[in-house]
PDB file of C-alpha atoms in Angstrom:
ATOM      1  CA  UNK A   1      -9.350 -40.859  24.640  1.00 60.00           C
ATOM      2  CA  UNK A   2      -9.499 -39.320  21.170  1.00 69.00           C
ATOM      3  CA  UNK A   3      -6.846 -37.114  19.581  1.00 71.00           C
ATOM      4  CA  UNK A   4      -8.553 -33.912  20.690  1.00 72.00           C
ATOM      5  CA  UNK A   5      -8.526 -35.051  24.319  1.00 73.00           C
ATOM      6  CA  UNK A   6      -4.836 -35.937  24.041  1.00 76.00           C
ATOM      7  CA  UNK A   7      -4.064 -32.470  22.702  1.00 78.00           C
ATOM      8  CA  UNK A   8      -5.919 -30.837  25.589  1.00 76.00           C
ATOM      9  CA  UNK A   9      -3.990 -32.998  28.053  1.00 79.00           C
ATOM     10  CA  UNK A  10      -0.594 -31.837  26.751  1.00 83.00           C
ATOM     11  CA  UNK A  11       1.568 -30.390  29.487  1.00 84.00           C
ATOM     12  CA  UNK A  12       3.804 -27.313  29.504  1.00 85.00           C
ATOM     13  CA  UNK A  13       6.774 -29.281  30.897  1.00 86.00           C
ATOM     14  CA  UNK A  14       7.709 -32.929  30.609  1.00 85.00           C
ATOM     15  CA  UNK A  15      10.731 -34.924  31.727  1.00 86.00           C
ATOM     16  CA  UNK A  16      12.144 -35.404  28.220  1.00 86.00           C
ATOM     17  CA  UNK A  17      12.363 -31.609  27.683  1.00 91.00           C
ATOM     18  CA  UNK A  18      15.905 -31.786  29.055  1.00 92.00           C
ATOM     19  CA  UNK A  19      17.115 -33.500  25.881  1.00 91.00           C
ATOM     20  CA  UNK A  20      15.727 -30.701  23.731  1.00 92.00           C
ATOM     21  CA  UNK A  21      17.288 -28.006  25.918  1.00 94.00           C
ATOM     22  CA  UNK A  22      20.655 -29.779  25.916  1.00 95.00           C
ATOM     23  CA  UNK A  23      20.531 -30.063  22.121  1.00 94.00           C
ATOM     24  CA  UNK A  24      19.700 -26.353  21.797  1.00 95.00           C
ATOM     25  CA  UNK A  25      22.464 -25.417  24.229  1.00 95.00           C
ATOM     26  CA  UNK A  26      24.983 -27.364  22.149  1.00 95.00           C
ATOM     27  CA  UNK A  27      23.637 -25.708  19.001  1.00 94.00           C
ATOM     28  CA  UNK A  28      23.950 -22.180  20.437  1.00 94.00           C
ATOM     29  CA  UNK A  29      27.452 -22.835  21.776  1.00 94.00           C
ATOM     30  CA  UNK A  30      28.459 -24.206  18.363  1.00 93.00           C
ATOM     31  CA  UNK A  31      27.073 -21.105  16.667  1.00 92.00           C
ATOM     32  CA  UNK A  32      29.066 -18.868  18.998  1.00 90.00           C
ATOM     33  CA  UNK A  33      32.162 -20.936  18.340  1.00 90.00           C
ATOM     34  CA  UNK A  34      31.953 -21.125  14.558  1.00 87.00           C
ATOM     35  CA  UNK A  35      30.329 -17.776  13.780  1.00 85.00           C
ATOM     36  CA  UNK A  36      31.871 -15.435  16.352  1.00 82.00           C
ATOM     37  CA  UNK A  37      34.926 -16.799  18.172  1.00 83.00           C
ATOM     38  CA  UNK A  38      36.818 -18.851  15.579  1.00 79.00           C
ATOM     39  CA  UNK A  39      36.477 -16.474  12.605  1.00 75.00           C
ATOM     40  CA  UNK A  40      37.572 -13.558  14.768  1.00 70.00           C
ATOM     41  CA  UNK A  41      37.465 -10.024  13.481  1.00 68.00           C
ATOM     42  CA  UNK A  42      40.230  -7.681  12.540  1.00 75.00           C
ATOM     43  CA  UNK A  43      40.068  -4.072  13.562  1.00 81.00           C
ATOM     44  CA  UNK A  44      38.090  -2.004  11.085  1.00 85.00           C
ATOM     45  CA  UNK A  45      39.803   0.991   9.563  1.00 87.00           C
ATOM     46  CA  UNK A  46      36.765   2.198   7.665  1.00 90.00           C
ATOM     47  CA  UNK A  47      33.580   1.011   6.071  1.00 90.00           C
ATOM     48  CA  UNK A  48      32.331   0.241   2.593  1.00 91.00           C
ATOM     49  CA  UNK A  49      28.927   0.504   0.968  1.00 90.00           C
ATOM     50  CA  UNK A  50      27.874  -2.189  -1.486  1.00 89.00           C
ATOM     51  CA  UNK A  51      25.067  -1.831  -4.011  1.00 86.00           C
ATOM     52  CA  UNK A  52      23.742  -5.090  -5.478  1.00 82.00           C
ATOM     53  CA  UNK A  53      26.854  -6.806  -4.113  1.00 81.00           C
ATOM     54  CA  UNK A  54      29.289  -4.399  -5.774  1.00 85.00           C
ATOM     55  CA  UNK A  55      31.430  -2.054  -3.704  1.00 88.00           C
ATOM     56  CA  UNK A  56      30.473   1.496  -4.650  1.00 88.00           C
ATOM     57  CA  UNK A  57      31.849   3.546  -1.767  1.00 88.00           C
ATOM     58  CA  UNK A  58      34.671   3.300   0.773  1.00 90.00           C
ATOM     59  CA  UNK A  59      35.665   5.594   3.608  1.00 89.00           C
ATOM     60  CA  UNK A  60      38.560   5.546   6.056  1.00 89.00           C
ATOM     61  CA  UNK A  61      37.977   6.690   9.641  1.00 87.00           C
ATOM     62  CA  UNK A  62      41.408   8.329   9.685  1.00 86.00           C
ATOM     63  CA  UNK A  63      40.691  10.434   6.581  1.00 84.00           C
ATOM     64  CA  UNK A  64      36.926  10.551   6.007  1.00 83.00           C
ATOM     65  CA  UNK A  65      37.131  13.422   3.552  1.00 83.00           C
ATOM     66  CA  UNK A  66      39.154  11.179   1.174  1.00 84.00           C
ATOM     67  CA  UNK A  67      36.271   8.798   0.544  1.00 85.00           C
ATOM     68  CA  UNK A  68      36.266   6.810  -2.701  1.00 86.00           C
ATOM     69  CA  UNK A  69      33.374   6.233  -5.065  1.00 86.00           C
ATOM     70  CA  UNK A  70      33.952   3.311  -7.411  1.00 85.00           C
ATOM     71  CA  UNK A  71      34.548   4.254 -11.024  1.00 83.00           C
ATOM     72  CA  UNK A  72      31.298   4.146 -12.949  1.00 79.00           C
ATOM     73  CA  UNK A  73      29.156   5.074  -9.970  1.00 79.00           C
ATOM     74  CA  UNK A  74      30.234   8.678  -9.613  1.00 76.00           C
ATOM     75  CA  UNK A  75      27.077   9.915 -11.308  1.00 75.00           C
ATOM     76  CA  UNK A  76      24.831   7.077 -10.179  1.00 77.00           C
ATOM     77  CA  UNK A  77      24.518   8.153  -6.567  1.00 78.00           C
ATOM     78  CA  UNK A  78      24.650  11.595  -5.125  1.00 79.00           C
ATOM     79  CA  UNK A  79      26.882  11.442  -2.085  1.00 81.00           C
ATOM     80  CA  UNK A  80      27.444  14.279   0.338  1.00 82.00           C
ATOM     81  CA  UNK A  81      29.644  14.325   3.430  1.00 83.00           C
ATOM     82  CA  UNK A  82      28.769  16.600   6.302  1.00 82.00           C
ATOM     83  CA  UNK A  83      30.822  16.247   9.503  1.00 80.00           C
ATOM     84  CA  UNK A  84      30.260  12.581  10.341  1.00 81.00           C
ATOM     85  CA  UNK A  85      27.218  11.964   8.138  1.00 83.00           C
ATOM     86  CA  UNK A  86      27.122  10.584   4.634  1.00 82.00           C
ATOM     87  CA  UNK A  87      23.933  11.012   2.635  1.00 83.00           C
ATOM     88  CA  UNK A  88      23.250   8.663  -0.273  1.00 80.00           C
ATOM     89  CA  UNK A  89      20.631   9.746  -2.781  1.00 80.00           C
ATOM     90  CA  UNK A  90      19.405   7.107  -5.233  1.00 74.00           C
ATOM     91  CA  UNK A  91      18.441   7.377  -8.871  1.00 69.00           C
ATOM     92  CA  UNK A  92      16.467   8.109 -10.858  1.00 65.00           C
ATOM     93  CA  UNK A  93      14.951  11.118  -9.134  1.00 72.00           C
ATOM     94  CA  UNK A  94      17.144  11.078  -6.017  1.00 74.00           C
ATOM     95  CA  UNK A  95      14.050  10.843  -3.779  1.00 79.00           C
ATOM     96  CA  UNK A  96      15.216   7.640  -2.063  1.00 83.00           C
ATOM     97  CA  UNK A  97      17.968   8.101   0.486  1.00 87.00           C
ATOM     98  CA  UNK A  98      20.004   6.582   3.285  1.00 89.00           C
ATOM     99  CA  UNK A  99      21.908   8.664   5.821  1.00 90.00           C
ATOM    100  CA  UNK A 100      24.942   6.915   7.297  1.00 90.00           C
ATOM    101  CA  UNK A 101      26.533   8.267  10.453  1.00 91.00           C
ATOM    102  CA  UNK A 102      29.994   7.224  11.523  1.00 90.00           C
ATOM    103  CA  UNK A 103      32.220   7.868  14.527  1.00 89.00           C
ATOM    104  CA  UNK A 104      35.917   8.114  13.677  1.00 86.00           C
ATOM    105  CA  UNK A 105      36.993   7.729  17.317  1.00 86.00           C
ATOM    106  CA  UNK A 106      34.826   4.720  18.142  1.00 86.00           C
ATOM    107  CA  UNK A 107      35.299   3.410  14.563  1.00 88.00           C
ATOM    108  CA  UNK A 108      31.649   2.579  14.233  1.00 89.00           C
ATOM    109  CA  UNK A 109      29.018   3.185  11.582  1.00 91.00           C
ATOM    110  CA  UNK A 110      25.241   3.166  11.612  1.00 92.00           C
ATOM    111  CA  UNK A 111      22.332   4.038   9.342  1.00 92.00           C
ATOM    112  CA  UNK A 112      20.454   6.815  11.118  1.00 91.00           C
ATOM    113  CA  UNK A 113      17.786   7.661   8.581  1.00 89.00           C
ATOM    114  CA  UNK A 114      16.202   6.088   5.524  1.00 89.00           C
ATOM    115  CA  UNK A 115      12.957   6.271   3.583  1.00 86.00           C
ATOM    116  CA  UNK A 116      13.263   2.660   2.367  1.00 82.00           C
ATOM    117  CA  UNK A 117      10.124   1.341   4.052  1.00 77.00           C
ATOM    118  CA  UNK A 118       7.566   1.867   6.819  1.00 73.00           C
ATOM    119  CA  UNK A 119       9.662  -0.145   9.241  1.00 74.00           C
ATOM    120  CA  UNK A 120      13.288   0.437   8.152  1.00 81.00           C
ATOM    121  CA  UNK A 121      15.321  -2.475   9.510  1.00 81.00           C
ATOM    122  CA  UNK A 122      18.531  -0.734   8.433  1.00 87.00           C
ATOM    123  CA  UNK A 123      17.833   2.137  10.858  1.00 88.00           C
ATOM    124  CA  UNK A 124      16.968  -0.283  13.691  1.00 85.00           C
ATOM    125  CA  UNK A 125      20.182  -2.263  13.119  1.00 86.00           C
ATOM    126  CA  UNK A 126      22.793  -1.790  15.846  1.00 85.00           C
ATOM    127  CA  UNK A 127      25.958   0.083  14.923  1.00 87.00           C
ATOM    128  CA  UNK A 128      28.727  -2.060  13.490  1.00 88.00           C
ATOM    129  CA  UNK A 129      32.371  -1.835  14.400  1.00 86.00           C
ATOM    130  CA  UNK A 130      34.708  -4.671  13.438  1.00 84.00           C
ATOM    131  CA  UNK A 131      32.153  -7.267  12.278  1.00 80.00           C
ATOM    132  CA  UNK A 132      28.639  -7.752  11.004  1.00 82.00           C
ATOM    133  CA  UNK A 133      26.844  -5.708   8.385  1.00 86.00           C
ATOM    134  CA  UNK A 134      23.857  -3.429   7.951  1.00 89.00           C
ATOM    135  CA  UNK A 135      21.493  -4.402   5.156  1.00 86.00           C
ATOM    136  CA  UNK A 136      18.966  -2.112   3.502  1.00 86.00           C
ATOM    137  CA  UNK A 137      17.088  -4.639   1.361  1.00 80.00           C
ATOM    138  CA  UNK A 138      14.663  -2.237  -0.375  1.00 81.00           C
ATOM    139  CA  UNK A 139      17.591  -0.031  -1.475  1.00 84.00           C
ATOM    140  CA  UNK A 140      19.835  -3.082  -2.131  1.00 84.00           C
ATOM    141  CA  UNK A 141      22.555  -1.636   0.077  1.00 87.00           C
ATOM    142  CA  UNK A 142      24.990  -3.331   2.406  1.00 89.00           C
ATOM    143  CA  UNK A 143      27.295  -1.463   4.778  1.00 91.00           C
ATOM    144  CA  UNK A 144      30.202  -3.514   6.085  1.00 89.00           C
ATOM    145  CA  UNK A 145      33.411  -2.687   7.958  1.00 89.00           C
ATOM    146  CA  UNK A 146      36.654  -2.507   6.030  1.00 86.00           C
ATOM    147  CA  UNK A 147      39.728  -4.057   7.561  1.00 75.00           C
ATOM    148  CA  UNK A 148      43.172  -2.652   6.944  1.00 61.00           C
ATOM    149  CA  UNK A 149      43.563  -4.353   3.576  1.00 50.00           C
ATOM    150  CA  UNK A 150      40.277  -3.092   2.154  1.00 50.00           C
ATOM    151  CA  UNK A 151      40.839   0.605   1.733  1.00 49.00           C
ATOM    152  CA  UNK A 152      43.175   2.298  -0.682  1.00 47.00           C
ATOM    153  CA  UNK A 153      43.434   6.081  -0.336  1.00 45.00           C
ATOM    154  CA  UNK A 154      43.609   8.063  -3.548  1.00 44.00           C
ATOM    155  CA  UNK A 155      47.047   8.715  -4.985  1.00 41.00           C
ATOM    156  CA  UNK A 156      47.938  12.380  -4.551  1.00 40.00           C
ATOM    157  CA  UNK A 157      50.732  14.546  -5.805  1.00 37.00           C
TER     158      UNK A 157
ATOM    159  CA  UNK B   1     -17.466 -33.521   3.909  1.00 63.00           C
ATOM    160  CA  UNK B   2     -19.003 -31.537   6.756  1.00 68.00           C
ATOM    161  CA  UNK B   3     -15.969 -32.252   8.928  1.00 77.00           C
ATOM    162  CA  UNK B   4     -13.599 -31.080   6.183  1.00 82.00           C
ATOM    163  CA  UNK B   5     -15.615 -27.904   5.661  1.00 85.00           C
ATOM    164  CA  UNK B   6     -15.569 -27.147   9.371  1.00 85.00           C
ATOM    165  CA  UNK B   7     -11.824 -27.713   9.651  1.00 87.00           C
ATOM    166  CA  UNK B   8     -11.128 -25.636   6.539  1.00 90.00           C
ATOM    167  CA  UNK B   9     -13.185 -22.805   8.026  1.00 90.00           C
ATOM    168  CA  UNK B  10     -11.246 -22.937  11.309  1.00 89.00           C
ATOM    169  CA  UNK B  11      -7.999 -22.993   9.325  1.00 92.00           C
ATOM    170  CA  UNK B  12      -9.140 -19.948   7.357  1.00 94.00           C
ATOM    171  CA  UNK B  13      -9.968 -17.943  10.467  1.00 93.00           C
ATOM    172  CA  UNK B  14      -6.688 -18.890  12.163  1.00 93.00           C
ATOM    173  CA  UNK B  15      -4.761 -18.009   8.999  1.00 95.00           C
ATOM    174  CA  UNK B  16      -6.376 -14.570   8.984  1.00 95.00           C
ATOM    175  CA  UNK B  17      -5.521 -13.953  12.647  1.00 95.00           C
ATOM    176  CA  UNK B  18      -1.986 -15.185  12.074  1.00 95.00           C
ATOM    177  CA  UNK B  19      -1.669 -12.836   9.099  1.00 94.00           C
ATOM    178  CA  UNK B  20      -2.838  -9.877  11.179  1.00 94.00           C
ATOM    179  CA  UNK B  21      -0.340 -10.746  13.931  1.00 93.00           C
ATOM    180  CA  UNK B  22       2.455 -11.129  11.359  1.00 91.00           C
ATOM    181  CA  UNK B  23       1.691  -7.762   9.767  1.00 89.00           C
ATOM    182  CA  UNK B  24       1.474  -5.977  13.126  1.00 89.00           C
ATOM    183  CA  UNK B  25       4.730  -7.407  14.460  1.00 87.00           C
ATOM    184  CA  UNK B  26       6.496  -6.365  11.252  1.00 83.00           C
ATOM    185  CA  UNK B  27       5.443  -2.775  11.911  1.00 82.00           C
ATOM    186  CA  UNK B  28       7.274  -2.887  15.231  1.00 82.00           C
ATOM    187  CA  UNK B  29      11.047  -2.446  15.448  1.00 79.00           C
ATOM    188  CA  UNK B  30      13.008  -5.724  15.480  1.00 78.00           C
ATOM    189  CA  UNK B  31      14.154  -7.216  18.794  1.00 76.00           C
ATOM    190  CA  UNK B  32      17.727  -5.858  19.021  1.00 78.00           C
ATOM    191  CA  UNK B  33      18.929  -7.545  15.815  1.00 79.00           C
ATOM    192  CA  UNK B  34      17.253  -7.128  12.404  1.00 76.00           C
ATOM    193  CA  UNK B  35      15.129 -10.119  11.531  1.00 76.00           C
ATOM    194  CA  UNK B  36      14.263 -10.930  15.153  1.00 81.00           C
ATOM    195  CA  UNK B  37      10.521 -10.656  15.755  1.00 84.00           C
ATOM    196  CA  UNK B  38       8.169 -11.712  18.541  1.00 86.00           C
ATOM    197  CA  UNK B  39       6.781 -14.557  16.458  1.00 88.00           C
ATOM    198  CA  UNK B  40       3.230 -14.109  17.750  1.00 91.00           C
ATOM    199  CA  UNK B  41       1.816 -15.338  14.443  1.00 93.00           C
ATOM    200  CA  UNK B  42       3.324 -18.745  15.209  1.00 93.00           C
ATOM    201  CA  UNK B  43       0.869 -19.095  18.121  1.00 95.00           C
ATOM    202  CA  UNK B  44      -2.007 -19.428  15.658  1.00 95.00           C
ATOM    203  CA  UNK B  45      -0.056 -21.688  13.295  1.00 95.00           C
ATOM    204  CA  UNK B  46       0.730 -24.116  16.109  1.00 94.00           C
ATOM    205  CA  UNK B  47      -2.837 -23.967  17.473  1.00 93.00           C
ATOM    206  CA  UNK B  48      -4.216 -24.713  14.001  1.00 93.00           C
ATOM    207  CA  UNK B  49      -1.907 -27.682  13.585  1.00 93.00           C
ATOM    208  CA  UNK B  50      -2.754 -29.089  17.015  1.00 90.00           C
ATOM    209  CA  UNK B  51      -6.517 -28.497  16.978  1.00 88.00           C
ATOM    210  CA  UNK B  52      -7.549 -29.273  13.385  1.00 88.00           C
ATOM    211  CA  UNK B  53      -4.577 -31.172  11.965  1.00 88.00           C
ATOM    212  CA  UNK B  54      -1.042 -30.850  10.653  1.00 90.00           C
ATOM    213  CA  UNK B  55      -2.053 -30.305   7.020  1.00 93.00           C
ATOM    214  CA  UNK B  56      -4.167 -27.309   8.038  1.00 93.00           C
ATOM    215  CA  UNK B  57      -1.254 -25.995  10.079  1.00 94.00           C
ATOM    216  CA  UNK B  58       0.981 -26.057   7.001  1.00 95.00           C
ATOM    217  CA  UNK B  59      -1.767 -24.392   4.975  1.00 95.00           C
ATOM    218  CA  UNK B  60      -2.045 -21.590   7.552  1.00 94.00           C
ATOM    219  CA  UNK B  61       1.730 -21.209   7.507  1.00 95.00           C
ATOM    220  CA  UNK B  62       1.787 -20.909   3.711  1.00 94.00           C
ATOM    221  CA  UNK B  63      -1.012 -18.333   3.732  1.00 93.00           C
ATOM    222  CA  UNK B  64       0.665 -16.280   6.445  1.00 93.00           C
ATOM    223  CA  UNK B  65       4.054 -16.305   4.750  1.00 92.00           C
ATOM    224  CA  UNK B  66       2.951 -15.697   1.163  1.00 93.00           C
ATOM    225  CA  UNK B  67       0.311 -13.057   1.757  1.00 92.00           C
ATOM    226  CA  UNK B  68       2.158 -11.504   4.694  1.00 90.00           C
ATOM    227  CA  UNK B  69       5.260 -10.984   2.573  1.00 87.00           C
ATOM    228  CA  UNK B  70       3.185  -9.194  -0.053  1.00 87.00           C
ATOM    229  CA  UNK B  71       1.568  -6.971   2.575  1.00 86.00           C
ATOM    230  CA  UNK B  72       4.868  -5.918   4.189  1.00 80.00           C
ATOM    231  CA  UNK B  73       6.367  -5.312   0.758  1.00 75.00           C
ATOM    232  CA  UNK B  74       9.166  -7.848   0.934  1.00 74.00           C
ATOM    233  CA  UNK B  75       8.175 -10.827  -1.202  1.00 76.00           C
ATOM    234  CA  UNK B  76      11.731 -12.116  -1.263  1.00 75.00           C
ATOM    235  CA  UNK B  77      11.278 -12.961   2.418  1.00 78.00           C
ATOM    236  CA  UNK B  78       9.263 -16.003   1.235  1.00 85.00           C
ATOM    237  CA  UNK B  79      12.550 -17.559   0.093  1.00 85.00           C
ATOM    238  CA  UNK B  80      13.854 -17.909   3.611  1.00 84.00           C
ATOM    239  CA  UNK B  81      10.700 -17.672   5.771  1.00 88.00           C
ATOM    240  CA  UNK B  82       8.692 -20.484   4.169  1.00 92.00           C
ATOM    241  CA  UNK B  83      11.321 -23.258   4.267  1.00 93.00           C
ATOM    242  CA  UNK B  84      12.319 -22.287   7.812  1.00 93.00           C
ATOM    243  CA  UNK B  85       8.682 -22.260   8.897  1.00 94.00           C
ATOM    244  CA  UNK B  86       7.988 -25.677   7.376  1.00 95.00           C
ATOM    245  CA  UNK B  87      11.037 -27.208   9.058  1.00 95.00           C
ATOM    246  CA  UNK B  88      10.171 -25.606  12.401  1.00 95.00           C
ATOM    247  CA  UNK B  89       6.516 -26.712  12.325  1.00 95.00           C
ATOM    248  CA  UNK B  90       7.531 -30.248  11.350  1.00 95.00           C
ATOM    249  CA  UNK B  91       9.954 -30.437  14.276  1.00 94.00           C
ATOM    250  CA  UNK B  92       7.372 -29.031  16.703  1.00 93.00           C
ATOM    251  CA  UNK B  93       4.652 -31.473  15.642  1.00 92.00           C
ATOM    252  CA  UNK B  94       7.085 -34.397  15.641  1.00 92.00           C
ATOM    253  CA  UNK B  95       8.244 -33.522  19.148  1.00 91.00           C
ATOM    254  CA  UNK B  96       4.713 -33.007  20.536  1.00 88.00           C
ATOM    255  CA  UNK B  97       2.801 -35.793  18.801  1.00 85.00           C
ATOM    256  CA  UNK B  98       5.345 -38.549  18.212  1.00 83.00           C
ATOM    257  CA  UNK B  99       7.963 -38.312  20.947  1.00 81.00           C
ATOM    258  CA  UNK B 100       6.798 -39.244  24.400  1.00 72.00           C
ATOM    259  CA  UNK B 101       6.915 -36.858  27.311  1.00 81.00           C
ATOM    260  CA  UNK B 102       7.818 -33.631  25.514  1.00 89.00           C
ATOM    261  CA  UNK B 103       6.179 -30.432  26.730  1.00 91.00           C
ATOM    262  CA  UNK B 104       4.663 -27.779  24.478  1.00 92.00           C
ATOM    263  CA  UNK B 105       7.083 -25.090  25.651  1.00 94.00           C
ATOM    264  CA  UNK B 106      10.180 -27.156  24.837  1.00 94.00           C
ATOM    265  CA  UNK B 107       8.773 -28.057  21.412  1.00 94.00           C
ATOM    266  CA  UNK B 108       7.975 -24.412  20.713  1.00 95.00           C
ATOM    267  CA  UNK B 109      11.471 -23.317  21.795  1.00 96.00           C
ATOM    268  CA  UNK B 110      12.973 -25.964  19.496  1.00 95.00           C
ATOM    269  CA  UNK B 111      10.850 -24.827  16.551  1.00 95.00           C
ATOM    270  CA  UNK B 112      11.561 -21.160  17.169  1.00 95.00           C
ATOM    271  CA  UNK B 113      15.344 -21.580  17.426  1.00 95.00           C
ATOM    272  CA  UNK B 114      15.516 -23.769  14.321  1.00 95.00           C
ATOM    273  CA  UNK B 115      13.190 -21.357  12.461  1.00 94.00           C
ATOM    274  CA  UNK B 116      15.282 -18.281  13.102  1.00 92.00           C
ATOM    275  CA  UNK B 117      18.605 -20.069  12.566  1.00 93.00           C
ATOM    276  CA  UNK B 118      17.544 -21.570   9.236  1.00 93.00           C
ATOM    277  CA  UNK B 119      16.054 -18.217   8.140  1.00 91.00           C
ATOM    278  CA  UNK B 120      19.309 -16.425   8.882  1.00 89.00           C
ATOM    279  CA  UNK B 121      21.399 -19.089   7.168  1.00 90.00           C
ATOM    280  CA  UNK B 122      19.262 -19.078   4.008  1.00 89.00           C
ATOM    281  CA  UNK B 123      19.222 -15.248   4.005  1.00 85.00           C
ATOM    282  CA  UNK B 124      23.028 -15.145   4.215  1.00 85.00           C
ATOM    283  CA  UNK B 125      23.417 -17.669   1.403  1.00 85.00           C
ATOM    284  CA  UNK B 126      20.792 -16.148  -0.909  1.00 81.00           C
ATOM    285  CA  UNK B 127      21.970 -12.549  -0.487  1.00 77.00           C
ATOM    286  CA  UNK B 128      25.656 -13.595  -0.202  1.00 77.00           C
ATOM    287  CA  UNK B 129      25.923 -11.616   3.028  1.00 78.00           C
ATOM    288  CA  UNK B 130      28.177 -13.889   5.045  1.00 79.00           C
ATOM    289  CA  UNK B 131      28.779 -11.058   7.543  1.00 79.00           C
ATOM    290  CA  UNK B 132      25.300 -11.796   8.920  1.00 82.00           C
ATOM    291  CA  UNK B 133      26.392 -15.209  10.200  1.00 85.00           C
ATOM    292  CA  UNK B 134      27.901 -13.381  13.165  1.00 85.00           C
ATOM    293  CA  UNK B 135      24.353 -12.661  14.402  1.00 87.00           C
ATOM    294  CA  UNK B 136      23.292 -16.353  14.319  1.00 90.00           C
ATOM    295  CA  UNK B 137      23.929 -17.203  17.998  1.00 92.00           C
ATOM    296  CA  UNK B 138      22.249 -14.017  19.197  1.00 91.00           C
ATOM    297  CA  UNK B 139      19.253 -14.705  16.977  1.00 92.00           C
ATOM    298  CA  UNK B 140      19.107 -18.249  18.361  1.00 94.00           C
ATOM    299  CA  UNK B 141      18.991 -16.876  21.923  1.00 94.00           C
ATOM    300  CA  UNK B 142      16.212 -14.446  20.990  1.00 93.00           C
ATOM    301  CA  UNK B 143      14.418 -17.322  19.256  1.00 94.00           C
ATOM    302  CA  UNK B 144      14.589 -19.418  22.428  1.00 95.00           C
ATOM    303  CA  UNK B 145      13.056 -16.580  24.430  1.00 94.00           C
ATOM    304  CA  UNK B 146      10.231 -15.888  21.968  1.00 94.00           C
ATOM    305  CA  UNK B 147       9.628 -19.625  21.492  1.00 95.00           C
ATOM    306  CA  UNK B 148       9.084 -20.040  25.229  1.00 95.00           C
ATOM    307  CA  UNK B 149       6.516 -17.241  25.203  1.00 95.00           C
ATOM    308  CA  UNK B 150       4.707 -18.733  22.208  1.00 95.00           C
ATOM    309  CA  UNK B 151       4.699 -22.180  23.805  1.00 95.00           C
ATOM    310  CA  UNK B 152       3.329 -20.824  27.061  1.00 95.00           C
ATOM    311  CA  UNK B 153       0.527 -18.953  25.293  1.00 95.00           C
ATOM    312  CA  UNK B 154      -0.406 -22.047  23.252  1.00 94.00           C
ATOM    313  CA  UNK B 155      -0.467 -24.159  26.416  1.00 93.00           C
ATOM    314  CA  UNK B 156      -2.686 -21.663  28.261  1.00 93.00           C
ATOM    315  CA  UNK B 157      -5.000 -21.347  25.254  1.00 91.00           C
ATOM    316  CA  UNK B 158      -5.417 -25.119  24.988  1.00 89.00           C
ATOM    317  CA  UNK B 159      -6.337 -25.258  28.667  1.00 87.00           C
ATOM    318  CA  UNK B 160      -8.804 -22.394  28.461  1.00 88.00           C
ATOM    319  CA  UNK B 161     -10.697 -23.544  25.359  1.00 83.00           C
ATOM    320  CA  UNK B 162     -14.018 -24.995  26.643  1.00 79.00           C
ATOM    321  CA  UNK B 163     -14.391 -28.687  25.928  1.00 72.00           C
ATOM    322  CA  UNK B 164     -16.305 -29.204  22.701  1.00 70.00           C
ATOM    323  CA  UNK B 165     -15.835 -25.573  21.660  1.00 69.00           C
ATOM    324  CA  UNK B 166     -16.940 -25.205  18.038  1.00 63.00           C
ATOM    325  CA  UNK B 167     -17.250 -28.984  17.893  1.00 65.00           C
ATOM    326  CA  UNK B 168     -13.483 -29.458  17.748  1.00 63.00           C
ATOM    327  CA  UNK B 169     -13.759 -32.740  19.685  1.00 64.00           C
ATOM    328  CA  UNK B 170     -15.694 -34.420  16.884  1.00 61.00           C
TER     329      UNK B 170
END
């Protein structure tokens, strides 16, 4: 029997498959344990937008109108807030954009529209609440939840 | 020489089909979590490796990943897709060809889970997006599901190919 015949004789299931499935089960349980359960997540009080790894924008669900744009980026992006939608327009000609929609009651945030690519993964990403992140790779953006120690409202008065 | 030419031609055709499948599945929305795809292109990679040889399988994988990343406009995906694909294909071929009594579906599930887990891990480390680690177990579950489908299709294809088709038995 040559190699080609052996390949054709391969079966869908064999008795040693159980070892592979047990190994994968242990792997998946370990991933749940070390990536989800043990780290835990604090309640998010807002969300932040990062550009090239640098925080450029932060918003609190309790006071969305008091959003903060990091010093130095005030003129880099054009940001507009309308009800529960934030629109980011990118330089140089402000033709690239991401629209971020948030829910102050559910404390969740999602990218609802973007012209980053033909198949925008950032728009297809599920909404994030206390953990995870939304990445828009073509626009180099990351949206991540902010826990209670990550947001500082502007000093007033 | 004739045998090498024939195998290279089969590898080329399978690479092209794999590339088409990769491009098409990237036009579709991801499966629940970003980065999770059907993995249909892996059907042709695995078939190439099994029918004409492991080296040709790796060649098809490299072609699919490099050219596919250019076509979808995300060349940085090569950084995490290519190493993950090489590791996954190595594990699949090792399980099928060198371990006794391992089925194609189990090997494909193993390769798919390792592929998507390694891709996610490398992506998180390269882009310094540790928040994405939280999706790892869910991606692994999706990988197991898509790996089973890929394995089943490869198994059915191997059974349906007529004996001696294109002279593969020589």
